[in-house]
mmCIF file of C-alpha atoms and ligand atoms in Angstrom:
data_model
loop_
_atom_site.group_PDB
_atom_site.id
_atom_site.type_symbol
_atom_site.label_atom_id
_atom_site.label_comp_id
_atom_site.label_asym_id
_atom_site.label_seq_id
_atom_site.Cartn_x
_atom_site.Cartn_y
_atom_site.Cartn_z
ATOM 1 C CA MET A 1 -14.456 1.411 20.134
ATOM 2 C CA ASP A 2 -13.200 1.417 23.752
ATOM 3 C CA SER A 3 -9.827 -0.057 24.675
ATOM 4 C CA PRO A 4 -9.634 -3.841 24.254
ATOM 5 C CA LYS A 5 -11.575 -5.896 26.742
ATOM 6 C CA ILE A 6 -10.624 -9.217 25.225
ATOM 7 C CA GLY A 7 -7.295 -11.054 25.295
ATOM 8 C CA GLY A 8 -4.603 -10.389 22.705
ATOM 9 C CA ILE A 9 -2.235 -7.581 21.728
ATOM 10 C CA ALA A 10 -4.963 -5.285 20.370
ATOM 11 C CA CYS A 11 -8.558 -5.156 19.278
ATOM 12 C CA VAL A 12 -9.431 -5.329 15.569
ATOM 13 C CA ASP A 13 -12.646 -4.103 14.047
ATOM 14 C CA TRP A 14 -12.795 -6.827 11.439
ATOM 15 C CA SER A 15 -15.159 -4.897 9.175
ATOM 16 C CA THR A 16 -12.712 -1.974 8.753
ATOM 17 C CA GLY A 17 -9.378 -3.390 9.938
ATOM 18 C CA SER A 18 -9.114 -0.556 12.472
ATOM 19 C CA LEU A 19 -6.725 -1.399 15.330
ATOM 20 C CA VAL A 20 -7.412 -0.170 18.848
ATOM 21 C CA GLY A 21 -5.142 -0.431 21.851
ATOM 22 C CA PRO A 22 -1.898 0.935 23.287
ATOM 23 C CA ASN A 23 0.265 -1.238 21.025
ATOM 24 C CA ALA A 24 -1.152 0.083 17.748
ATOM 25 C CA ARG A 25 1.136 2.484 15.858
ATOM 26 C CA GLU A 26 0.051 4.859 13.122
ATOM 27 C CA SER A 27 1.495 6.787 10.222
ATOM 28 C CA VAL A 28 0.005 9.096 7.620
ATOM 29 C CA LYS A 29 1.237 9.676 4.059
ATOM 30 C CA THR A 30 0.445 12.986 2.408
ATOM 31 C CA LEU A 31 0.649 13.837 -1.259
ATOM 32 C CA GLY A 32 3.677 16.035 -0.550
ATOM 33 C CA GLN A 33 5.563 12.984 0.753
ATOM 34 C CA MET A 34 4.958 11.217 -2.563
ATOM 35 C CA ARG A 35 6.691 13.706 -4.852
ATOM 36 C CA GLY A 36 8.031 12.010 -7.981
ATOM 37 C CA LEU A 37 5.891 8.891 -7.681
ATOM 38 C CA PHE A 38 2.933 9.987 -9.805
ATOM 39 C CA GLN A 39 3.257 10.309 -13.563
ATOM 40 C CA ASN A 40 1.713 13.766 -14.007
ATOM 41 C CA GLN A 41 4.123 16.179 -12.263
ATOM 42 C CA ASN A 42 2.227 19.302 -13.390
ATOM 43 C CA GLU A 43 -1.043 18.041 -11.941
ATOM 44 C CA PHE A 44 0.812 17.028 -8.749
ATOM 45 C CA GLU A 45 2.134 20.582 -8.254
ATOM 46 C CA ARG A 46 -1.359 22.042 -8.725
ATOM 47 C CA MET A 47 -2.835 19.930 -5.912
ATOM 48 C CA ASP A 48 -2.850 20.533 -2.127
ATOM 49 C CA LEU A 49 0.293 18.746 -0.944
ATOM 50 C CA ASN A 50 -1.272 18.278 2.519
ATOM 51 C CA THR A 51 -3.918 15.974 1.047
ATOM 52 C CA ILE A 52 -3.862 12.678 2.945
ATOM 53 C CA ILE A 53 -3.353 9.798 0.512
ATOM 54 C CA TYR A 54 -3.277 6.910 3.005
ATOM 55 C CA ARG A 55 -2.928 5.948 6.650
ATOM 56 C CA VAL A 56 -1.266 2.844 8.086
ATOM 57 C CA GLN A 57 -1.866 1.311 11.510
ATOM 58 C CA TRP A 58 0.308 -1.585 12.572
ATOM 59 C CA LEU A 59 1.303 -3.876 15.404
ATOM 60 C CA ALA A 60 4.946 -4.745 15.974
ATOM 61 C CA PRO A 61 4.997 -7.243 18.849
ATOM 62 C CA VAL A 62 8.771 -7.727 18.405
ATOM 63 C CA PRO A 63 11.443 -5.181 17.362
ATOM 64 C CA ASP A 64 11.745 -4.380 13.658
ATOM 65 C CA GLY A 65 14.271 -6.767 12.105
ATOM 66 C CA THR A 66 13.561 -9.688 14.446
ATOM 67 C CA GLU A 67 13.856 -12.992 12.611
ATOM 68 C CA GLY A 68 10.863 -15.294 12.963
ATOM 69 C CA GLY A 69 8.265 -12.729 14.093
ATOM 70 C CA LEU A 70 5.230 -11.302 12.299
ATOM 71 C CA PHE A 71 3.781 -7.813 11.945
ATOM 72 C CA TRP A 72 0.167 -6.953 11.291
ATOM 73 C CA GLY A 73 -1.223 -3.794 9.721
ATOM 74 C CA THR A 74 -4.148 -2.010 8.134
ATOM 75 C CA THR A 75 -3.883 0.509 5.311
ATOM 76 C CA VAL A 76 -6.676 2.927 4.370
ATOM 77 C CA ILE A 77 -6.232 4.607 0.976
ATOM 78 C CA GLU A 78 -8.364 7.634 0.150
ATOM 79 C CA PRO A 79 -10.189 7.827 -3.179
ATOM 80 C CA GLY A 80 -8.781 10.296 -5.683
ATOM 81 C CA ARG A 81 -6.397 10.772 -8.564
ATOM 82 C CA VAL A 82 -3.387 12.799 -9.624
ATOM 83 C CA GLY A 83 -4.419 13.474 -13.206
ATOM 84 C CA ASP A 84 -5.478 10.053 -14.499
ATOM 85 C CA GLU A 85 -3.546 8.095 -11.896
ATOM 86 C CA TYR A 86 -5.327 6.692 -8.869
ATOM 87 C CA PHE A 87 -4.162 7.427 -5.325
ATOM 88 C CA MET A 88 -1.868 4.595 -4.257
ATOM 89 C CA THR A 89 0.637 3.486 -1.663
ATOM 90 C CA HIS A 90 4.334 4.223 -2.130
ATOM 91 C CA GLY A 91 5.064 0.554 -2.768
ATOM 92 C CA HIS A 92 8.187 -1.335 -1.793
ATOM 93 C CA PHE A 93 10.360 -4.385 -2.141
ATOM 94 C CA HIS A 94 11.254 -5.995 1.144
ATOM 95 C CA ALA A 95 14.768 -5.121 2.300
ATOM 96 C CA LYS A 96 15.170 -8.875 2.805
ATOM 97 C CA ARG A 97 14.019 -9.525 -0.724
ATOM 98 C CA ASP A 98 12.793 -13.093 -0.285
ATOM 99 C CA ARG A 99 10.232 -12.244 2.430
ATOM 100 C CA ALA A 100 6.559 -12.743 1.457
ATOM 101 C CA GLU A 101 3.375 -11.006 2.675
ATOM 102 C CA TYR A 102 -0.412 -11.390 2.787
ATOM 103 C CA TYR A 103 -2.804 -8.580 1.812
ATOM 104 C CA GLY A 104 -6.558 -8.916 2.316
ATOM 105 C CA CYS A 105 -9.165 -6.447 1.100
ATOM 106 C CA LEU A 106 -11.802 -5.403 3.644
ATOM 107 C CA GLU A 107 -13.604 -2.547 1.936
ATOM 108 C CA GLY A 108 -13.501 -0.650 -1.352
ATOM 109 C CA LYS A 109 -12.142 -1.505 -4.762
ATOM 110 C CA GLY A 110 -8.683 -1.361 -6.271
ATOM 111 C CA MET A 111 -5.678 -3.169 -7.633
ATOM 112 C CA LEU A 112 -2.682 -4.804 -6.033
ATOM 113 C CA ILE A 113 0.186 -4.021 -8.406
ATOM 114 C CA MET A 114 3.157 -6.388 -8.206
ATOM 115 C CA MET A 115 6.558 -6.347 -9.900
ATOM 116 C CA ASP A 116 9.364 -8.893 -9.872
ATOM 117 C CA THR A 117 13.069 -8.067 -9.849
ATOM 118 C CA ALA A 118 13.119 -8.201 -13.696
ATOM 119 C CA ARG A 119 10.451 -5.407 -13.646
ATOM 120 C CA ARG A 120 7.712 -7.698 -14.974
ATOM 121 C CA THR A 121 4.543 -6.091 -13.596
ATOM 122 C CA TRP A 122 1.047 -7.490 -13.102
ATOM 123 C CA ALA A 123 -2.001 -6.801 -10.933
ATOM 124 C CA GLU A 124 -4.771 -8.516 -8.969
ATOM 125 C CA CYS A 125 -8.214 -7.000 -8.364
ATOM 126 C CA MET A 126 -8.901 -6.113 -4.760
ATOM 127 C CA GLU A 127 -12.482 -6.238 -3.534
ATOM 128 C CA PRO A 128 -13.974 -7.028 -0.126
ATOM 129 C CA GLY A 129 -12.936 -10.572 0.790
ATOM 130 C CA SER A 130 -10.100 -10.950 -1.712
ATOM 131 C CA LEU A 131 -6.940 -12.416 -0.173
ATOM 132 C CA HIS A 132 -3.578 -11.887 -1.878
ATOM 133 C CA TYR A 133 -0.307 -13.723 -1.410
ATOM 134 C CA ILE A 134 2.690 -11.592 -2.366
ATOM 135 C CA PRO A 135 5.659 -13.915 -2.944
ATOM 136 C CA GLY A 136 9.214 -12.988 -1.950
ATOM 137 C CA ASN A 137 11.230 -10.892 -4.407
ATOM 138 C CA VAL A 138 8.058 -9.105 -5.548
ATOM 139 C CA ALA A 139 7.467 -5.363 -5.014
ATOM 140 C CA HIS A 140 3.902 -4.410 -4.068
ATOM 141 C CA ARG A 141 1.712 -1.325 -4.209
ATOM 142 C CA VAL A 142 -2.060 -0.817 -3.902
ATOM 143 C CA ALA A 143 -4.068 1.707 -5.932
ATOM 144 C CA ASN A 144 -7.609 2.770 -4.997
ATOM 145 C CA ALA A 145 -9.709 2.573 -8.169
ATOM 146 C CA GLY A 146 -13.006 3.253 -6.389
ATOM 147 C CA GLU A 147 -14.895 6.281 -5.143
ATOM 148 C CA THR A 148 -14.691 5.311 -1.462
ATOM 149 C CA GLN A 149 -11.834 4.443 0.886
ATOM 150 C CA LEU A 150 -9.966 1.209 0.144
ATOM 151 C CA LYS A 151 -9.185 -0.715 3.332
ATOM 152 C CA LEU A 152 -6.772 -3.607 3.427
ATOM 153 C CA THR A 153 -5.132 -5.671 6.089
ATOM 154 C CA ALA A 154 -1.615 -7.101 5.834
ATOM 155 C CA CYS A 155 0.660 -9.581 7.575
ATOM 156 C CA TRP A 156 4.425 -9.650 6.964
ATOM 157 C CA PRO A 157 7.608 -11.004 8.582
ATOM 158 C CA SER A 158 9.201 -8.759 11.210
ATOM 159 C CA ASP A 159 12.592 -9.035 9.480
ATOM 160 C CA ALA A 160 11.237 -8.133 6.002
ATOM 161 C CA GLY A 161 11.951 -4.385 6.190
ATOM 162 C CA HIS A 162 11.006 -1.867 3.483
ATOM 163 C CA ASP A 163 13.179 -0.924 0.499
ATOM 164 C CA TYR A 164 11.588 2.220 -0.922
ATOM 165 C CA ALA A 165 14.626 3.454 -2.855
ATOM 166 C CA ALA A 166 14.216 1.040 -5.773
ATOM 167 C CA ILE A 167 10.628 2.219 -6.279
ATOM 168 C CA ARG A 168 11.463 5.921 -5.870
ATOM 169 C CA GLN A 169 14.145 5.624 -8.525
ATOM 170 C CA GLU A 170 12.564 3.322 -11.114
ATOM 171 C CA GLY A 171 8.880 3.045 -10.192
ATOM 172 C CA PHE A 172 6.819 0.022 -11.172
ATOM 173 C CA GLY A 173 6.650 -1.333 -14.727
ATOM 174 C CA ALA A 174 3.016 -0.188 -15.031
ATOM 175 C CA ARG A 175 0.624 2.401 -13.596
ATOM 176 C CA LEU A 176 -3.092 2.166 -12.798
ATOM 177 C CA LEU A 177 -4.783 4.908 -14.842
ATOM 178 C CA ALA A 178 -8.376 5.943 -15.524
ATOM 179 C CA ARG A 179 -9.253 5.501 -19.187
ATOM 180 C CA ASN A 180 -12.830 6.216 -20.355
ATOM 181 C CA GLY A 181 -14.194 5.561 -16.879
ATOM 182 C CA GLU A 182 -12.313 2.264 -16.478
ATOM 183 C CA SER A 183 -9.146 1.535 -14.527
ATOM 184 C CA VAL A 184 -6.419 0.189 -16.787
ATOM 185 C CA LEU A 185 -2.913 -1.069 -15.965
ATOM 186 C CA VAL A 186 -0.738 0.840 -18.428
ATOM 187 C CA PRO A 187 2.903 -0.213 -18.939
ATOM 188 C CA THR A 188 5.489 2.540 -18.468
ATOM 189 C CA ARG A 189 7.902 3.142 -21.317
HETATM 190 C C1 M6P B 1 0.840 -2.606 4.278
HETATM 191 C C2 M6P B 1 2.149 -3.273 4.629
HETATM 192 C C3 M6P B 1 3.097 -2.308 5.312
HETATM 193 C C4 M6P B 1 3.251 -1.053 4.462
HETATM 194 C C5 M6P B 1 1.876 -0.435 4.159
HETATM 195 C C6 M6P B 1 1.946 0.804 3.255
HETATM 196 O O1 M6P B 1 0.150 -2.305 5.456
HETATM 197 O O2 M6P B 1 2.760 -3.750 3.448
HETATM 198 O O3 M6P B 1 4.359 -2.927 5.500
HETATM 199 O O4 M6P B 1 4.104 -0.129 5.099
HETATM 200 O O5 M6P B 1 1.063 -1.413 3.525
HETATM 201 O O6 M6P B 1 2.672 0.558 2.070
HETATM 202 P P1 M6P B 1 4.034 1.332 1.765
HETATM 203 O O7 M6P B 1 5.012 0.955 2.859
HETATM 204 O O8 M6P B 1 4.451 0.839 0.420
HETATM 205 O O9 M6P B 1 3.748 2.781 1.811
HETATM 206 ZN ZN1 ZN B 2 5.583 -5.456 2.124
#
């Protein structure tokens, strides 16, 4: 797509979520940056740590931390597994815990895994067209359970922030694993 010719802060390809324009920012997460998050450490060490797990593009029309603003983003998660566990996002609580978020699935198939502050964990199926409301005080992570890229779009408050430490230390209360060709949410001990 060429640079935006229509009004607005960027151009969105609504079929893929791809953002085009000078305001769009991008980050890439490799397997090596996700050390400790997958269950099977041995399998993790055997894999190429430069493998791209997911990419994020986002628009921040106001500075990070601004009260009352909104951010917009698209995440593309590659298909694959570490052992039985599907490729997934890091996952986070919001630094301002009570901030909510929308996720919408554009392409692919997966699960939105959510966990409250008491570590109760549940999941919603993501498929093209599914729209997900993530309430405040709920950590969120997406796992790609399909054989193609999983593409999702998101909208969150500009003062929400990301708290990754809680997830790095304790993880979620369940993991999305492949069991006999099916994806199953398996509680952690
Ligand atoms: C969505 C939003 C972003 C988030 C991204 C990747 O686009 O929730 O705020 O950064 O997913 O998820 P994570 O930050 O957990 O890696
Ligand atoms: Zn969030």
